[in-house]
mmCIF file of C-alpha atoms in Angstrom:
data_model
loop_
_atom_site.group_PDB
_atom_site.id
_atom_site.type_symbol
_atom_site.label_atom_id
_atom_site.label_comp_id
_atom_site.label_asym_id
_atom_site.label_seq_id
_atom_site.Cartn_x
_atom_site.Cartn_y
_atom_site.Cartn_z
ATOM 1 C CA UNK A 1 -2.086 130.174 47.938
ATOM 2 C CA UNK A 2 -1.147 126.884 49.226
ATOM 3 C CA UNK A 3 -1.724 124.469 46.510
ATOM 4 C CA UNK A 4 -1.760 121.374 48.486
ATOM 5 C CA UNK A 5 -4.392 122.720 51.152
ATOM 6 C CA UNK A 6 -7.444 121.199 49.838
ATOM 7 C CA UNK A 7 -6.800 118.122 47.587
ATOM 8 C CA UNK A 8 -6.209 114.496 49.792
ATOM 9 C CA UNK A 9 -5.099 113.109 46.458
ATOM 10 C CA UNK A 10 -2.284 116.085 46.892
ATOM 11 C CA UNK A 11 -1.799 115.376 50.745
ATOM 12 C CA UNK A 12 -0.689 112.243 49.657
ATOM 13 C CA UNK A 13 1.486 113.216 47.552
ATOM 14 C CA UNK A 14 3.983 115.885 49.816
ATOM 15 C CA UNK A 15 4.148 112.672 52.379
ATOM 16 C CA UNK A 16 6.717 111.059 50.262
ATOM 17 C CA UNK A 17 9.758 113.061 49.678
ATOM 18 C CA UNK A 18 9.596 113.398 46.013
ATOM 19 C CA UNK A 19 5.927 115.259 46.915
ATOM 20 C CA UNK A 20 8.328 116.586 49.608
ATOM 21 C CA UNK A 21 10.460 118.643 46.891
ATOM 22 C CA UNK A 22 7.351 119.593 44.441
ATOM 23 C CA UNK A 23 5.618 121.341 47.262
ATOM 24 C CA UNK A 24 8.867 123.450 47.835
ATOM 25 C CA UNK A 25 9.146 124.050 44.184
ATOM 26 C CA UNK A 26 5.490 125.475 43.828
ATOM 27 C CA UNK A 27 6.192 127.591 47.159
ATOM 28 C CA UNK A 28 9.192 128.781 45.085
ATOM 29 C CA UNK A 29 7.884 129.472 41.989
ATOM 30 C CA UNK A 30 5.800 131.481 40.501
ATOM 31 C CA UNK A 31 3.133 130.785 38.219
ATOM 32 C CA UNK A 32 4.132 126.824 38.844
ATOM 33 C CA UNK A 33 1.022 124.043 38.993
ATOM 34 C CA UNK A 34 1.448 120.458 40.275
ATOM 35 C CA UNK A 35 0.400 117.506 38.080
ATOM 36 C CA UNK A 36 0.413 114.223 39.445
ATOM 37 C CA UNK A 37 4.416 113.711 40.397
ATOM 38 C CA UNK A 38 5.583 116.546 38.625
ATOM 39 C CA UNK A 39 6.179 120.924 38.804
ATOM 40 C CA UNK A 40 4.394 122.476 35.754
ATOM 41 C CA UNK A 41 5.608 125.936 34.973
ATOM 42 C CA UNK A 42 2.628 127.558 32.669
ATOM 43 C CA UNK A 43 4.581 130.935 31.449
ATOM 44 C CA UNK A 44 7.646 128.725 30.576
ATOM 45 C CA UNK A 45 6.396 125.215 29.501
ATOM 46 C CA UNK A 46 8.265 123.154 31.725
ATOM 47 C CA UNK A 47 7.955 120.402 33.616
ATOM 48 C CA UNK A 48 10.265 119.666 36.866
ATOM 49 C CA UNK A 49 10.383 115.827 37.800
ATOM 50 C CA UNK A 50 12.532 115.418 40.631
ATOM 51 C CA UNK A 51 13.388 111.741 41.521
ATOM 52 C CA UNK A 52 15.307 111.351 45.603
ATOM 53 C CA UNK A 53 18.325 109.206 44.001
ATOM 54 C CA UNK A 54 19.599 108.780 48.121
ATOM 55 C CA UNK A 55 18.956 109.965 51.468
ATOM 56 C CA UNK A 56 21.548 109.343 54.114
ATOM 57 C CA UNK A 57 23.140 111.091 57.208
ATOM 58 C CA UNK A 58 21.107 114.459 56.524
ATOM 59 C CA UNK A 59 22.705 114.735 53.170
ATOM 60 C CA UNK A 60 20.370 113.876 50.373
ATOM 61 C CA UNK A 61 20.921 113.460 46.461
ATOM 62 C CA UNK A 62 17.696 114.316 43.543
ATOM 63 C CA UNK A 63 17.392 113.998 40.051
ATOM 64 C CA UNK A 64 15.931 116.952 39.379
ATOM 65 C CA UNK A 65 13.949 115.334 35.219
ATOM 66 C CA UNK A 66 13.225 119.096 33.156
ATOM 67 C CA UNK A 67 10.961 118.236 29.595
ATOM 68 C CA UNK A 68 10.055 121.106 27.270
ATOM 69 C CA UNK A 69 8.582 120.977 24.143
ATOM 70 C CA UNK A 70 11.907 122.025 22.676
ATOM 71 C CA UNK A 71 13.786 119.478 23.998
ATOM 72 C CA UNK A 72 14.781 116.610 21.710
ATOM 73 C CA UNK A 73 16.287 114.588 25.092
ATOM 74 C CA UNK A 74 15.082 115.190 29.025
ATOM 75 C CA UNK A 75 17.677 117.611 30.845
ATOM 76 C CA UNK A 76 18.628 115.858 33.500
ATOM 77 C CA UNK A 77 20.598 117.624 36.872
ATOM 78 C CA UNK A 78 21.684 115.662 39.997
ATOM 79 C CA UNK A 79 21.863 118.469 43.262
ATOM 80 C CA UNK A 80 23.253 117.076 46.360
ATOM 81 C CA UNK A 81 21.774 118.804 49.487
ATOM 82 C CA UNK A 82 22.848 118.711 53.423
ATOM 83 C CA UNK A 83 21.174 119.414 57.000
ATOM 84 C CA UNK A 84 20.705 118.555 59.640
ATOM 85 C CA UNK A 85 17.390 115.905 59.429
ATOM 86 C CA UNK A 86 16.006 114.462 56.011
ATOM 87 C CA UNK A 87 13.326 117.337 55.063
ATOM 88 C CA UNK A 88 16.362 119.969 55.575
ATOM 89 C CA UNK A 89 18.537 118.801 53.506
ATOM 90 C CA UNK A 90 15.732 117.833 49.950
ATOM 91 C CA UNK A 91 14.884 121.509 51.545
ATOM 92 C CA UNK A 92 18.601 122.589 50.479
ATOM 93 C CA UNK A 93 18.526 120.292 46.916
ATOM 94 C CA UNK A 94 15.678 122.121 45.884
ATOM 95 C CA UNK A 95 16.818 125.418 46.755
ATOM 96 C CA UNK A 96 19.761 124.933 45.451
ATOM 97 C CA UNK A 97 18.005 123.343 41.796
ATOM 98 C CA UNK A 98 16.296 126.807 41.617
ATOM 99 C CA UNK A 99 19.228 128.914 42.525
ATOM 100 C CA UNK A 100 21.078 127.418 39.394
ATOM 101 C CA UNK A 101 19.831 125.248 37.081
ATOM 102 C CA UNK A 102 16.422 126.855 36.548
ATOM 103 C CA UNK A 103 17.868 130.450 36.384
ATOM 104 C CA UNK A 104 19.375 129.958 34.003
ATOM 105 C CA UNK A 105 17.335 127.702 32.071
ATOM 106 C CA UNK A 106 14.239 130.309 32.540
ATOM 107 C CA UNK A 107 16.357 132.662 31.462
ATOM 108 C CA UNK A 108 17.232 130.631 28.246
ATOM 109 C CA UNK A 109 13.235 129.904 27.805
ATOM 110 C CA UNK A 110 12.246 133.709 28.067
ATOM 111 C CA UNK A 111 15.445 134.722 25.525
ATOM 112 C CA UNK A 112 16.762 137.428 28.226
ATOM 113 C CA UNK A 113 20.160 138.969 28.453
ATOM 114 C CA UNK A 114 21.197 136.104 25.380
ATOM 115 C CA UNK A 115 24.901 136.029 23.829
ATOM 116 C CA UNK A 116 25.032 135.920 20.298
ATOM 117 C CA UNK A 117 27.260 132.494 19.796
ATOM 118 C CA UNK A 118 28.420 130.609 15.960
ATOM 119 C CA UNK A 119 28.400 126.754 15.422
ATOM 120 C CA UNK A 120 30.077 126.244 12.617
ATOM 121 C CA UNK A 121 29.324 123.088 11.057
ATOM 122 C CA UNK A 122 31.049 121.541 7.186
ATOM 123 C CA UNK A 123 28.055 121.807 5.437
ATOM 124 C CA UNK A 124 26.532 125.180 7.262
ATOM 125 C CA UNK A 125 26.651 128.013 9.976
ATOM 126 C CA UNK A 126 24.038 127.395 13.352
ATOM 127 C CA UNK A 127 23.156 130.208 15.212
ATOM 128 C CA UNK A 128 22.508 129.981 19.069
ATOM 129 C CA UNK A 129 21.500 132.140 21.783
ATOM 130 C CA UNK A 130 24.019 131.229 24.983
ATOM 131 C CA UNK A 131 22.673 131.802 29.062
ATOM 132 C CA UNK A 132 24.905 131.616 31.600
ATOM 133 C CA UNK A 133 24.622 130.870 35.175
ATOM 134 C CA UNK A 134 26.801 132.781 37.640
ATOM 135 C CA UNK A 135 29.252 130.874 39.026
ATOM 136 C CA UNK A 136 28.060 128.786 42.663
ATOM 137 C CA UNK A 137 30.844 128.466 45.137
ATOM 138 C CA UNK A 138 30.780 126.042 47.810
ATOM 139 C CA UNK A 139 33.709 126.605 50.377
ATOM 140 C CA UNK A 140 36.258 128.664 50.831
ATOM 141 C CA UNK A 141 39.526 129.034 48.579
ATOM 142 C CA UNK A 142 42.728 131.096 49.108
ATOM 143 C CA UNK A 143 42.177 133.546 45.588
ATOM 144 C CA UNK A 144 38.557 134.102 46.442
ATOM 145 C CA UNK A 145 37.920 134.861 42.402
ATOM 146 C CA UNK A 146 35.813 132.236 40.463
ATOM 147 C CA UNK A 147 36.492 131.739 37.101
ATOM 148 C CA UNK A 148 33.845 132.310 34.555
ATOM 149 C CA UNK A 149 34.345 128.444 32.580
ATOM 150 C CA UNK A 150 32.703 130.107 29.571
ATOM 151 C CA UNK A 151 35.391 132.251 29.503
ATOM 152 C CA UNK A 152 38.088 129.659 29.643
ATOM 153 C CA UNK A 153 36.213 127.145 27.552
ATOM 154 C CA UNK A 154 33.704 128.074 25.356
ATOM 155 C CA UNK A 155 35.559 128.348 22.287
ATOM 156 C CA UNK A 156 36.637 124.755 21.981
ATOM 157 C CA UNK A 157 32.999 123.765 23.684
ATOM 158 C CA UNK A 158 31.255 125.752 20.121
ATOM 159 C CA UNK A 159 33.456 123.375 17.933
ATOM 160 C CA UNK A 160 31.492 120.336 20.129
ATOM 161 C CA UNK A 161 28.247 121.851 19.361
ATOM 162 C CA UNK A 162 26.261 120.725 16.453
ATOM 163 C CA UNK A 163 22.313 121.035 15.026
ATOM 164 C CA UNK A 164 20.416 120.016 18.520
ATOM 165 C CA UNK A 165 17.778 123.022 19.306
ATOM 166 C CA UNK A 166 19.124 123.306 22.521
ATOM 167 C CA UNK A 167 22.259 121.955 24.597
ATOM 168 C CA UNK A 168 22.436 122.132 28.491
ATOM 169 C CA UNK A 169 25.880 122.079 29.341
ATOM 170 C CA UNK A 170 27.152 121.210 33.337
ATOM 171 C CA UNK A 171 30.919 122.673 34.748
ATOM 172 C CA UNK A 172 31.594 120.977 37.952
ATOM 173 C CA UNK A 173 35.278 120.627 40.179
ATOM 174 C CA UNK A 174 35.512 120.492 43.286
ATOM 175 C CA UNK A 175 38.207 119.296 46.105
ATOM 176 C CA UNK A 176 39.071 117.668 49.078
ATOM 177 C CA UNK A 177 41.967 116.814 50.675
ATOM 178 C CA UNK A 178 43.983 116.248 47.567
ATOM 179 C CA UNK A 179 41.292 114.309 45.653
ATOM 180 C CA UNK A 180 38.999 116.058 43.277
ATOM 181 C CA UNK A 181 35.967 115.529 41.183
ATOM 182 C CA UNK A 182 35.486 116.877 38.459
ATOM 183 C CA UNK A 183 32.917 116.855 35.508
ATOM 184 C CA UNK A 184 31.856 118.664 32.159
ATOM 185 C CA UNK A 185 27.946 117.583 30.815
ATOM 186 C CA UNK A 186 26.532 118.454 27.709
ATOM 187 C CA UNK A 187 23.298 117.442 27.371
ATOM 188 C CA UNK A 188 23.883 114.130 30.209
ATOM 189 C CA UNK A 189 27.303 113.175 28.063
ATOM 190 C CA UNK A 190 30.484 113.648 30.449
ATOM 191 C CA UNK A 191 33.104 115.072 27.857
ATOM 192 C CA UNK A 192 36.564 113.880 28.778
ATOM 193 C CA UNK A 193 38.664 116.592 27.304
ATOM 194 C CA UNK A 194 37.157 118.866 29.458
ATOM 195 C CA UNK A 195 36.377 116.978 32.610
ATOM 196 C CA UNK A 196 40.481 116.783 32.380
ATOM 197 C CA UNK A 197 40.517 120.366 32.189
ATOM 198 C CA UNK A 198 38.988 120.319 35.254
ATOM 199 C CA UNK A 199 40.912 118.586 37.674
ATOM 200 C CA UNK A 200 44.184 120.278 35.615
ATOM 201 C CA UNK A 201 42.172 123.474 37.482
ATOM 202 C CA UNK A 202 40.366 121.822 40.618
ATOM 203 C CA UNK A 203 44.322 120.799 41.826
ATOM 204 C CA UNK A 204 45.617 123.757 41.975
ATOM 205 C CA UNK A 205 43.263 125.194 44.396
ATOM 206 C CA UNK A 206 45.134 125.921 47.510
ATOM 207 C CA UNK A 207 41.706 125.144 50.143
ATOM 208 C CA UNK A 208 40.856 126.733 53.617
ATOM 209 C CA UNK A 209 37.622 124.554 54.185
ATOM 210 C CA UNK A 210 37.534 120.370 54.113
ATOM 211 C CA UNK A 211 36.018 120.158 50.706
ATOM 212 C CA UNK A 212 36.136 123.179 48.255
ATOM 213 C CA UNK A 213 33.241 123.283 44.385
ATOM 214 C CA UNK A 214 32.074 125.327 41.639
ATOM 215 C CA UNK A 215 30.293 124.546 39.684
ATOM 216 C CA UNK A 216 28.110 126.576 36.652
ATOM 217 C CA UNK A 217 25.351 125.895 33.941
ATOM 218 C CA UNK A 218 25.400 127.002 30.516
ATOM 219 C CA UNK A 219 22.065 126.986 27.806
ATOM 220 C CA UNK A 220 22.505 126.752 24.403
ATOM 221 C CA UNK A 221 19.173 127.800 22.311
ATOM 222 C CA UNK A 222 19.332 127.251 17.926
ATOM 223 C CA UNK A 223 17.628 130.243 16.375
ATOM 224 C CA UNK A 224 14.380 128.391 14.557
ATOM 225 C CA UNK A 225 15.821 130.041 11.293
ATOM 226 C CA UNK A 226 19.296 127.522 11.028
ATOM 227 C CA UNK A 227 17.992 124.822 13.127
ATOM 228 C CA UNK A 228 16.939 121.261 10.915
ATOM 229 C CA UNK A 229 15.053 119.110 12.656
ATOM 230 C CA UNK A 230 16.600 115.574 12.910
ATOM 231 C CA UNK A 231 14.822 113.028 10.764
ATOM 232 C CA UNK A 232 14.400 110.079 13.699
ATOM 233 C CA UNK A 233 13.327 111.051 17.506
ATOM 234 C CA UNK A 234 15.678 110.688 19.857
ATOM 235 C CA UNK A 235 14.274 106.982 21.267
ATOM 236 C CA UNK A 236 13.917 105.627 17.909
ATOM 237 C CA UNK A 237 17.716 106.308 17.375
ATOM 238 C CA UNK A 238 17.830 104.372 21.295
ATOM 239 C CA UNK A 239 15.965 101.968 19.704
ATOM 240 C CA UNK A 240 17.735 101.081 16.336
ATOM 241 C CA UNK A 241 20.732 101.002 17.864
ATOM 242 C CA UNK A 242 19.377 98.709 20.603
ATOM 243 C CA UNK A 243 17.982 95.904 17.424
ATOM 244 C CA UNK A 244 21.849 96.653 16.144
ATOM 245 C CA UNK A 245 23.492 95.559 18.551
ATOM 246 C CA UNK A 246 21.257 92.275 19.534
ATOM 247 C CA UNK A 247 23.068 91.482 16.127
ATOM 248 C CA UNK A 248 26.297 92.415 17.048
ATOM 249 C CA UNK A 249 25.583 90.194 19.895
ATOM 250 C CA UNK A 250 25.881 87.589 16.710
ATOM 251 C CA UNK A 251 29.658 88.384 16.286
ATOM 252 C CA UNK A 252 31.931 85.525 16.720
ATOM 253 C CA UNK A 253 33.494 86.485 13.184
ATOM 254 C CA UNK A 254 34.400 88.581 10.713
ATOM 255 C CA UNK A 255 32.069 86.898 8.097
ATOM 256 C CA UNK A 256 29.644 87.313 10.778
ATOM 257 C CA UNK A 257 30.803 91.045 11.692
ATOM 258 C CA UNK A 258 30.370 91.414 7.208
ATOM 259 C CA UNK A 259 27.431 89.920 7.526
ATOM 260 C CA UNK A 260 25.556 92.334 9.849
ATOM 261 C CA UNK A 261 26.702 95.128 8.831
ATOM 262 C CA UNK A 262 24.844 94.630 5.624
ATOM 263 C CA UNK A 263 21.287 93.595 7.678
ATOM 264 C CA UNK A 264 21.767 97.597 9.187
ATOM 265 C CA UNK A 265 22.956 98.778 6.130
ATOM 266 C CA UNK A 266 19.205 97.681 4.828
ATOM 267 C CA UNK A 267 17.611 97.943 7.789
ATOM 268 C CA UNK A 268 18.012 101.251 9.167
ATOM 269 C CA UNK A 269 15.825 103.587 8.244
ATOM 270 C CA UNK A 270 17.777 106.535 7.415
ATOM 271 C CA UNK A 271 21.113 106.258 5.444
ATOM 272 C CA UNK A 272 23.307 108.259 7.504
ATOM 273 C CA UNK A 273 22.513 106.817 10.594
ATOM 274 C CA UNK A 274 23.263 103.326 9.672
ATOM 275 C CA UNK A 275 26.690 104.697 8.413
ATOM 276 C CA UNK A 276 27.125 106.130 11.856
ATOM 277 C CA UNK A 277 26.634 102.831 12.855
ATOM 278 C CA UNK A 278 28.747 100.879 11.323
ATOM 279 C CA UNK A 279 31.275 103.813 11.547
ATOM 280 C CA UNK A 280 31.242 104.191 15.370
ATOM 281 C CA UNK A 281 29.840 101.255 17.512
ATOM 282 C CA UNK A 282 33.579 99.631 17.149
ATOM 283 C CA UNK A 283 35.150 102.648 17.682
ATOM 284 C CA UNK A 284 33.022 103.359 21.303
ATOM 285 C CA UNK A 285 33.422 99.594 22.346
ATOM 286 C CA UNK A 286 37.631 100.574 22.233
ATOM 287 C CA UNK A 287 36.699 103.953 24.080
ATOM 288 C CA UNK A 288 34.873 101.756 26.944
ATOM 289 C CA UNK A 289 36.672 98.454 27.554
ATOM 290 C CA UNK A 290 39.905 101.213 26.714
ATOM 291 C CA UNK A 291 38.679 104.109 29.299
ATOM 292 C CA UNK A 292 42.195 104.975 30.216
ATOM 293 C CA UNK A 293 42.856 106.304 26.687
ATOM 294 C CA UNK A 294 42.908 109.389 25.887
ATOM 295 C CA UNK A 295 40.470 109.649 22.699
ATOM 296 C CA UNK A 296 40.028 112.810 20.185
ATOM 297 C CA UNK A 297 37.048 112.805 19.291
ATOM 298 C CA UNK A 298 36.980 114.102 15.524
ATOM 299 C CA UNK A 299 36.186 111.946 12.568
ATOM 300 C CA UNK A 300 36.897 112.053 9.229
ATOM 301 C CA UNK A 301 34.292 111.869 7.173
ATOM 302 C CA UNK A 302 35.379 110.599 2.397
ATOM 303 C CA UNK A 303 33.027 111.534 0.544
ATOM 304 C CA UNK A 304 33.603 111.501 -2.984
ATOM 305 C CA UNK A 305 36.661 112.036 -2.306
ATOM 306 C CA UNK A 306 36.870 115.080 -0.034
ATOM 307 C CA UNK A 307 37.752 114.682 3.131
ATOM 308 C CA UNK A 308 35.642 116.648 5.773
ATOM 309 C CA UNK A 309 36.346 116.807 9.140
ATOM 310 C CA UNK A 310 34.350 117.397 12.398
ATOM 311 C CA UNK A 311 34.137 116.898 15.501
ATOM 312 C CA UNK A 312 32.209 113.029 16.762
ATOM 313 C CA UNK A 313 30.475 115.286 18.766
ATOM 314 C CA UNK A 314 28.639 117.321 16.822
ATOM 315 C CA UNK A 315 26.490 114.348 14.553
ATOM 316 C CA UNK A 316 23.341 114.810 16.363
ATOM 317 C CA UNK A 317 23.336 110.664 17.119
ATOM 318 C CA UNK A 318 26.488 110.534 18.717
ATOM 319 C CA UNK A 319 26.193 111.118 22.023
ATOM 320 C CA UNK A 320 23.006 108.421 22.257
ATOM 321 C CA UNK A 321 24.214 105.899 20.231
ATOM 322 C CA UNK A 322 27.688 106.583 22.624
ATOM 323 C CA UNK A 323 25.564 106.233 25.817
ATOM 324 C CA UNK A 324 23.137 102.878 25.125
ATOM 325 C CA UNK A 325 25.957 101.451 23.669
ATOM 326 C CA UNK A 326 28.267 102.170 27.206
ATOM 327 C CA UNK A 327 25.371 101.288 29.191
ATOM 328 C CA UNK A 328 24.849 98.455 27.803
ATOM 329 C CA UNK A 329 28.741 96.825 27.934
ATOM 330 C CA UNK A 330 28.608 97.376 31.973
ATOM 331 C CA UNK A 331 25.658 95.920 32.118
ATOM 332 C CA UNK A 332 27.645 93.003 31.002
ATOM 333 C CA UNK A 333 25.602 92.731 27.778
ATOM 334 C CA UNK A 334 27.804 90.803 25.706
ATOM 335 C CA UNK A 335 30.303 88.054 26.030
ATOM 336 C CA UNK A 336 34.246 88.381 25.763
ATOM 337 C CA UNK A 337 34.178 86.912 22.050
ATOM 338 C CA UNK A 338 31.346 89.246 21.170
ATOM 339 C CA UNK A 339 33.541 92.277 22.606
ATOM 340 C CA UNK A 340 36.443 91.233 20.845
ATOM 341 C CA UNK A 341 34.814 90.942 17.436
ATOM 342 C CA UNK A 342 33.745 94.056 17.793
ATOM 343 C CA UNK A 343 36.925 95.683 19.286
ATOM 344 C CA UNK A 344 38.724 93.835 16.058
ATOM 345 C CA UNK A 345 37.288 96.085 13.445
ATOM 346 C CA UNK A 346 37.828 99.452 15.442
ATOM 347 C CA UNK A 347 40.975 101.896 13.893
ATOM 348 C CA UNK A 348 42.011 102.839 17.277
ATOM 349 C CA UNK A 349 42.764 98.960 18.088
ATOM 350 C CA UNK A 350 45.944 98.747 16.173
ATOM 351 C CA UNK A 351 47.777 101.770 18.182
ATOM 352 C CA UNK A 352 46.530 100.649 21.718
ATOM 353 C CA UNK A 353 47.781 96.890 20.523
ATOM 354 C CA UNK A 354 51.396 98.107 20.352
ATOM 355 C CA UNK A 355 51.231 100.408 22.988
ATOM 356 C CA UNK A 356 50.767 97.919 25.276
ATOM 357 C CA UNK A 357 52.926 95.673 23.857
ATOM 358 C CA UNK A 358 55.679 98.600 23.806
ATOM 359 C CA UNK A 359 54.807 98.829 27.469
ATOM 360 C CA UNK A 360 52.925 101.967 27.217
ATOM 361 C CA UNK A 361 50.280 103.037 30.023
ATOM 362 C CA UNK A 362 47.556 103.402 28.363
ATOM 363 C CA UNK A 363 46.367 106.812 30.064
ATOM 364 C CA UNK A 364 49.994 107.524 28.472
ATOM 365 C CA UNK A 365 47.981 106.875 25.163
ATOM 366 C CA UNK A 366 46.254 109.512 22.676
ATOM 367 C CA UNK A 367 44.620 107.933 20.125
ATOM 368 C CA UNK A 368 44.334 109.834 16.270
ATOM 369 C CA UNK A 369 41.134 110.327 15.001
ATOM 370 C CA UNK A 370 39.068 108.000 12.034
ATOM 371 C CA UNK A 371 38.892 108.413 8.873
ATOM 372 C CA UNK A 372 35.399 107.010 7.477
ATOM 373 C CA UNK A 373 34.907 106.480 3.983
ATOM 374 C CA UNK A 374 30.520 107.225 3.387
ATOM 375 C CA UNK A 375 28.399 107.470 0.136
ATOM 376 C CA UNK A 376 26.938 110.753 -1.802
ATOM 377 C CA UNK A 377 23.825 109.623 0.225
ATOM 378 C CA UNK A 378 26.079 110.644 4.015
ATOM 379 C CA UNK A 379 24.086 113.963 5.485
ATOM 380 C CA UNK A 380 25.989 115.723 7.846
ATOM 381 C CA UNK A 381 23.086 116.410 10.842
#
């Protein structure tokens, strides 16, 4: 049954590039229906919203936004398709999306062939089920064997997972001539440590085609028995980060910085989030401004005289905080004096300044993890 046959409104949707994506998806996915500018899969309670990012010279780039009641944040995957015409390129991208991202996501939502994974936090253990896609390959290289990236990196990745209900992980590595492009993303956030590992792998390839790429996806869903909901939604965290950053724009001295810190502690609806903001905002500023350096993702919280070591990524709000700060910095949201004032409170700054003074290259600098004193109200979530 073609759902676009009899509805004038749907016919108008099909005429748009996004409408064509929705049409082809509906033809490939059983039990799906069109809802406005999205496709809804009833059995999986999954909404798919495609957005055409670019169509040029027979190449289409489409961002697929995935929404589900279990997700604390929308999952976004960008797919590129190529063909002799724009329509063919769009269709190729839609097919690639279904055969990779959607395949593993539907398997996870149906709880098919899950592998048990235990995530250890300082004060609890969380039980997850892991679902893996096959490795998708484009082009040829001398060694035909593709890597299972979970077997290679899964043990270390688990140490960066925390208390979110769902984690969506993408591994992508490609090589063209001597140029490599790689990324490891967890719920949309680039993890530099794992990206650098992928870059080393890709550089070692002896490729036989103009371009060669490998891609693999993983979905981890936490068991309800161990899941502890975060007290704020992602949107609420982002709104408070933005309001805190508005205060930081008034920063012009150490005295002003101290006053801003007091306001954040007083205004934030969650004391743990407030203390994370005060600790991480200067550090993230340093990481973005001096992005060539290597930053360890560990942090040591000092509470009641005891040290609690954790990966910053394990904290539910950390990647949300990092993403908002990075976007505002790159958008030119701050004056130089404001940036300098905030960075001056970073624990990483002395290490960076000393390295630059000695003539060292920032890309050869690896900073240590940070120590963060917190009060007795602080809770790791």
